[in-house]
JSON list of C-alpha atoms in Angstrom, two decimals:
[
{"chain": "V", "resi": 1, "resn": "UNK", "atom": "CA", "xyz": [-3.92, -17.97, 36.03]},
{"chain": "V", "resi": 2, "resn": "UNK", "atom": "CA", "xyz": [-4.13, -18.97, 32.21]},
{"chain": "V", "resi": 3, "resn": "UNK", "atom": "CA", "xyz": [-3.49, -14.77, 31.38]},
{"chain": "V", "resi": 4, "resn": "UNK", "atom": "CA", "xyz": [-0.38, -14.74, 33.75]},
{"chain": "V", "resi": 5, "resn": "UNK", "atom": "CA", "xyz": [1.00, -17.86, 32.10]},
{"chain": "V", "resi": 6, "resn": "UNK", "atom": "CA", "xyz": [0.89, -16.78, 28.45]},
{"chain": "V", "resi": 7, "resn": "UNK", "atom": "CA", "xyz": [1.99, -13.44, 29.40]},
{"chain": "V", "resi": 8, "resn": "UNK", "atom": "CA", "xyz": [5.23, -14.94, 31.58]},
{"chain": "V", "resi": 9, "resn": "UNK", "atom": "CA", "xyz": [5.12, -17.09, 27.89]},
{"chain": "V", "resi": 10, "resn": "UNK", "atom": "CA", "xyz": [4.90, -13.96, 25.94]},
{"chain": "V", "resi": 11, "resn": "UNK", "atom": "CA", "xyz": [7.93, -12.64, 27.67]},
{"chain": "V", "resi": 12, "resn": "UNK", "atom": "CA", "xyz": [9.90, -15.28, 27.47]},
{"chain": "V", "resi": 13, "resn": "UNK", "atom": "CA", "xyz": [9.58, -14.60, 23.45]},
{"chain": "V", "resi": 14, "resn": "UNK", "atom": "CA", "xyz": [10.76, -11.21, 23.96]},
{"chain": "V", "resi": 15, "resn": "UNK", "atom": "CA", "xyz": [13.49, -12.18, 25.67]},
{"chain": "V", "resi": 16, "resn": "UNK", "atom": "CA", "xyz": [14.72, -14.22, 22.68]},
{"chain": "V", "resi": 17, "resn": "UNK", "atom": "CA", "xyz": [14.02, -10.96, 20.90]},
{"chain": "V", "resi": 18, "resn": "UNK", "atom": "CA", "xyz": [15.82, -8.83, 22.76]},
{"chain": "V", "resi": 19, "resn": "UNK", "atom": "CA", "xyz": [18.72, -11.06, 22.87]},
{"chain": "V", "resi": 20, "resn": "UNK", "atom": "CA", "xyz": [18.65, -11.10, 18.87]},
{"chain": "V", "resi": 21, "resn": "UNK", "atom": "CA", "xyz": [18.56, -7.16, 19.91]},
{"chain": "V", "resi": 22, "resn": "UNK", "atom": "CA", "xyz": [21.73, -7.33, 21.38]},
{"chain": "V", "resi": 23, "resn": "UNK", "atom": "CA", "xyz": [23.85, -9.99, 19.47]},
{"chain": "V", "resi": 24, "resn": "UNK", "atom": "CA", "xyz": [23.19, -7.41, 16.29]},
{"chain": "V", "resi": 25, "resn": "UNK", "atom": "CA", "xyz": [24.05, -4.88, 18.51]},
{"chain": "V", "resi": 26, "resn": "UNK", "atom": "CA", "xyz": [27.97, -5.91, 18.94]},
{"chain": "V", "resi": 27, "resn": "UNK", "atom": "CA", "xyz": [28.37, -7.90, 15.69]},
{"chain": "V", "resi": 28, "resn": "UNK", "atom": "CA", "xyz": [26.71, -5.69, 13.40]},
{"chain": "V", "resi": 29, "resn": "UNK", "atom": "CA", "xyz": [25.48, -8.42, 11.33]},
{"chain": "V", "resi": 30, "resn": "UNK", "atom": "CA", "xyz": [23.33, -7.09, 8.38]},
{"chain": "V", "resi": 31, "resn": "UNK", "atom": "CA", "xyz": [20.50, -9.72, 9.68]},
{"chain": "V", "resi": 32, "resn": "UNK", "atom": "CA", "xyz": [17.74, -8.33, 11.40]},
{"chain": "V", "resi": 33, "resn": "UNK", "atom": "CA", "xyz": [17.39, -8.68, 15.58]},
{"chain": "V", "resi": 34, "resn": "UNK", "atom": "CA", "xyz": [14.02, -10.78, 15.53]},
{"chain": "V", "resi": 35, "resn": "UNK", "atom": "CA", "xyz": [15.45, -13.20, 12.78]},
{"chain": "V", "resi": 36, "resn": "UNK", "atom": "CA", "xyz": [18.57, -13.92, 15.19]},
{"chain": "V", "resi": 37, "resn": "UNK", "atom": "CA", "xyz": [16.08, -13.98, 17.94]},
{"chain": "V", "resi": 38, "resn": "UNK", "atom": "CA", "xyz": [13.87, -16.49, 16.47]},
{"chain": "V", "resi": 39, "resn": "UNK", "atom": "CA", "xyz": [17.34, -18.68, 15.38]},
{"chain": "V", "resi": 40, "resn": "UNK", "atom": "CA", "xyz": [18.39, -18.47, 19.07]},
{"chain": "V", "resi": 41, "resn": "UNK", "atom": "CA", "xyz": [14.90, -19.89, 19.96]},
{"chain": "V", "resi": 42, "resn": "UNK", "atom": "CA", "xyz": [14.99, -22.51, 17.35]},
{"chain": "V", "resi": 43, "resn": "UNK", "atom": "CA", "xyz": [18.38, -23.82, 18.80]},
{"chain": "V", "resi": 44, "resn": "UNK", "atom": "CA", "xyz": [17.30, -23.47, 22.21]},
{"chain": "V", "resi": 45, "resn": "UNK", "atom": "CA", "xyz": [14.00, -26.16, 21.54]},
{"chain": "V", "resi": 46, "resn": "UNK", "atom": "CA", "xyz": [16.18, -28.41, 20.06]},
{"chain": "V", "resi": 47, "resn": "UNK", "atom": "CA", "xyz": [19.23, -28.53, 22.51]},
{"chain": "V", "resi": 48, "resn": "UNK", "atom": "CA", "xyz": [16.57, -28.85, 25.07]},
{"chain": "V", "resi": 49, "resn": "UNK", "atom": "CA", "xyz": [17.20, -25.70, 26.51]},
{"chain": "V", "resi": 50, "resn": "UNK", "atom": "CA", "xyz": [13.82, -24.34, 26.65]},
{"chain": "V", "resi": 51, "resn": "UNK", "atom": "CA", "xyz": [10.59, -26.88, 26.53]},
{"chain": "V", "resi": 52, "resn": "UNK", "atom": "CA", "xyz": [8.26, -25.89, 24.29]},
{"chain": "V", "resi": 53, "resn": "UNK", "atom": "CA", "xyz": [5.71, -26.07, 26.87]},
{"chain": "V", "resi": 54, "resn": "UNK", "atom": "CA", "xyz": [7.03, -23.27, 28.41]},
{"chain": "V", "resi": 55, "resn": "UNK", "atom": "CA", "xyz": [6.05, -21.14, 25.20]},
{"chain": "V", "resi": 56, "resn": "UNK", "atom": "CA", "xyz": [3.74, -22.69, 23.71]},
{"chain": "V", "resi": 57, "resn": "UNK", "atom": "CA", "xyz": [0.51, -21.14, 24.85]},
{"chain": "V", "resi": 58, "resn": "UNK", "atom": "CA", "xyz": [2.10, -17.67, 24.32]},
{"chain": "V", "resi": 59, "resn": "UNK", "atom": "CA", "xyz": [3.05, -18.11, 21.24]},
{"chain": "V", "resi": 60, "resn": "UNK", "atom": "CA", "xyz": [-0.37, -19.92, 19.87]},
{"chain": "V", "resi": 61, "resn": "UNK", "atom": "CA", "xyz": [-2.08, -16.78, 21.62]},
{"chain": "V", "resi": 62, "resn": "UNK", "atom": "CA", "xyz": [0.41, -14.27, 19.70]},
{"chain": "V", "resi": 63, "resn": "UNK", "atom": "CA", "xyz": [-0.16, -16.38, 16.02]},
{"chain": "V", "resi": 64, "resn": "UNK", "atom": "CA", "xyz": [-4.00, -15.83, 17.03]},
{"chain": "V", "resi": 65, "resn": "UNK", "atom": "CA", "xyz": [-3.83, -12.35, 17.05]},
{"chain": "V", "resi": 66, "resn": "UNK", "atom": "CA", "xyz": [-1.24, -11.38, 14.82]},
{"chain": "V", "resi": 67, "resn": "UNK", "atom": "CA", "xyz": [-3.64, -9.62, 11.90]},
{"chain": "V", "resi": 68, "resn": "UNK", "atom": "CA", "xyz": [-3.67, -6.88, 15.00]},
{"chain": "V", "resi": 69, "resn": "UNK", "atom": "CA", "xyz": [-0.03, -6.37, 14.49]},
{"chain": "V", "resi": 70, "resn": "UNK", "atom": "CA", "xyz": [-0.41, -5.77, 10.91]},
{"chain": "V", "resi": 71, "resn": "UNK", "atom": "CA", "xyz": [-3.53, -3.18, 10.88]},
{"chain": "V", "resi": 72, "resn": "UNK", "atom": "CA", "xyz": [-1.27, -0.34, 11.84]},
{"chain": "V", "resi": 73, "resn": "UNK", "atom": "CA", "xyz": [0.65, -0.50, 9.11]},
{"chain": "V", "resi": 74, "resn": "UNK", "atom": "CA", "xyz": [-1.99, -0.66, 6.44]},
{"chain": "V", "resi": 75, "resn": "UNK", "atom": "CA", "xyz": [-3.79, 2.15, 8.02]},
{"chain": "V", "resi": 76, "resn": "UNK", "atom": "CA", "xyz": [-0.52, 4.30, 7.96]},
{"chain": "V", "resi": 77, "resn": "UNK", "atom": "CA", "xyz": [0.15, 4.07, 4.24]},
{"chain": "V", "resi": 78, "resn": "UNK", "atom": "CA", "xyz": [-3.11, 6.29, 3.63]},
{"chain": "V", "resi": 79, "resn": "UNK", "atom": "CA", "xyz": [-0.72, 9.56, 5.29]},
{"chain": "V", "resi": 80, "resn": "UNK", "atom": "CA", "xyz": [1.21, 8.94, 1.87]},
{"chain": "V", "resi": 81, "resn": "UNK", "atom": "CA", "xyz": [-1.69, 10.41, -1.07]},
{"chain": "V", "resi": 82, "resn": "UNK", "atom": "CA", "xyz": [1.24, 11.35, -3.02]},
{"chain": "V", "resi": 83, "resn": "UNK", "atom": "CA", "xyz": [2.54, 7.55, -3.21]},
{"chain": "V", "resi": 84, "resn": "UNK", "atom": "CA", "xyz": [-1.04, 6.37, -3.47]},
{"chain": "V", "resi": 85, "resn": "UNK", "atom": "CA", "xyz": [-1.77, 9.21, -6.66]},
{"chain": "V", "resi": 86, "resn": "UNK", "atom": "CA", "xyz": [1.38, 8.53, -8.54]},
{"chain": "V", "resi": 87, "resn": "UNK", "atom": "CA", "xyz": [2.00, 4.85, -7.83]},
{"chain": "V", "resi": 88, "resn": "UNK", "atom": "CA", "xyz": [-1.05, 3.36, -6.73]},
{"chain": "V", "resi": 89, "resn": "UNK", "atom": "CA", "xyz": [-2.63, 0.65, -9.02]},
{"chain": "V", "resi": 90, "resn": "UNK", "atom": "CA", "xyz": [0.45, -0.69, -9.09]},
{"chain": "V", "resi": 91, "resn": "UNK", "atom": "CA", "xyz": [0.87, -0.44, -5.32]},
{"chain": "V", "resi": 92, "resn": "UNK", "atom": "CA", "xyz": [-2.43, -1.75, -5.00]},
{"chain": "V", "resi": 93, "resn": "UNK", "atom": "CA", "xyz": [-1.80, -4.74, -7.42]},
{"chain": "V", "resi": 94, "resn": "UNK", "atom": "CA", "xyz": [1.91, -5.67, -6.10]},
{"chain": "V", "resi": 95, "resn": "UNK", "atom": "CA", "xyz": [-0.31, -5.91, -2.32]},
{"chain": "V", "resi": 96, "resn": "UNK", "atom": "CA", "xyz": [-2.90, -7.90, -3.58]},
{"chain": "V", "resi": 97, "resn": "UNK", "atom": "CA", "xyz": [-0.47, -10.24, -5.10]},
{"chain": "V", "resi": 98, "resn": "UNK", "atom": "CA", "xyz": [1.88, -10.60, -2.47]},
{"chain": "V", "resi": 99, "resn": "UNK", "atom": "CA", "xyz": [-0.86, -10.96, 0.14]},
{"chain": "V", "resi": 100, "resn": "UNK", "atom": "CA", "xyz": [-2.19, -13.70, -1.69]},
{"chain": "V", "resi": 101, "resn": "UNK", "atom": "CA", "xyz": [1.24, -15.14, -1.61]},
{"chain": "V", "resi": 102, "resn": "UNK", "atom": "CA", "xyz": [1.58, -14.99, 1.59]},
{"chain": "V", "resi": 103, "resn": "UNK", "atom": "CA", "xyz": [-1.82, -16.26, 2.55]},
{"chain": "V", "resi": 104, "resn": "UNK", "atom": "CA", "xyz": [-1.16, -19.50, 0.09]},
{"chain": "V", "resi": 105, "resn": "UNK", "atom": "CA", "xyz": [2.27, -20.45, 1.70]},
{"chain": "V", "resi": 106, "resn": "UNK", "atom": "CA", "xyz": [0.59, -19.92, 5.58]},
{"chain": "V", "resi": 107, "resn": "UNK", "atom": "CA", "xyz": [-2.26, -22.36, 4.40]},
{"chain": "V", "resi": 108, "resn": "UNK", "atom": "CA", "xyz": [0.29, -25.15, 2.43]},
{"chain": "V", "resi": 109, "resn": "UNK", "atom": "CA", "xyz": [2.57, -24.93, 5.91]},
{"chain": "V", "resi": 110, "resn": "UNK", "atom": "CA", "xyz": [-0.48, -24.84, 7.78]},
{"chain": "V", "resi": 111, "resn": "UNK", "atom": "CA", "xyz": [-1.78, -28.11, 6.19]},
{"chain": "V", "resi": 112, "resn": "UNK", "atom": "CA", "xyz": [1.05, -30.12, 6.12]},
{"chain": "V", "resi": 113, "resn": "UNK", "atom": "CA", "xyz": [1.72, -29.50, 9.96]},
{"chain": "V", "resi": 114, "resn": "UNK", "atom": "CA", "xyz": [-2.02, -30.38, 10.79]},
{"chain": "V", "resi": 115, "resn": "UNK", "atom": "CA", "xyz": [-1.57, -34.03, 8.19]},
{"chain": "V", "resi": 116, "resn": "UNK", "atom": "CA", "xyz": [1.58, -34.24, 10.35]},
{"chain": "V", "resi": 117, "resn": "UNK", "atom": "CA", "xyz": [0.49, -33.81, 13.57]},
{"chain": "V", "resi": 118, "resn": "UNK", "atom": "CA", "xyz": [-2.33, -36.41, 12.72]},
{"chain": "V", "resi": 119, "resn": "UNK", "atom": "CA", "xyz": [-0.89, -38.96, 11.11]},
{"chain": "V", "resi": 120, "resn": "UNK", "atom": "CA", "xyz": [1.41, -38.92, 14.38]},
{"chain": "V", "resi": 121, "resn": "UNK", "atom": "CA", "xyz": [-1.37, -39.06, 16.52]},
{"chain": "V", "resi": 122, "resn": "UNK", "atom": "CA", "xyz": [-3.04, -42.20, 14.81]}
]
């Protein structure tokens, strides 16, 4: 039962997505489809549309595996040797740098949600 409900959670998500999908679509804003997707989502939790209940699990069990999303990519870059030869100490640095970046800022925002979250609960 708990498989069913983060997948019916899962697609929920994608429907958000593929409603970004579509609002791009006919407006041809220069934004991409998963931002407006994730905008529409934002405003649907806090009109009360949507409960966040009904996503939650989904979208804890998506954040849990998201380094799977990513490995495709990384692996994909090693088809380019010519990029790699010409450009890649500096490719290599700019990937280090921005990963650590990126793994900073997730920690900071991870933090202050987890102080938040307990000084709410005390």
């Amino acid at each position: 039962m708990k498989l069913i409900t983060i997948i019916i959670q899962i697609l929920i998500l994608h429907i958000f997505l593929y409603l970004g999908a579509g609002i791009k679509h006919f407006i041809h804003i220069p934004v991409p489809a998963s931002m407006i997707g994730l905008i529409l989502l934002f405003a649907a939790l806090m009109l009360k549309i949507i409960k966040l209940e009904w996503i939650e699990k989904g979208g804890n069990w998506l954040l849990a595996e998201l380094l799977l999303f990513f490995i495709p990519s990384a692996v994909g870059i090693v088809n380019y040797d010519e990029i790699l030869s010409l450009q890649g100490i500096k490719a290599l640095l700019l990937i280090g740098v921005s990963t650590f970046i990126v793994m900073g800022a997730t920690a900071f925002t991870a933090e202050k949600i987890s102080n938040k979250k307990r000084s709410e609960a005390s």
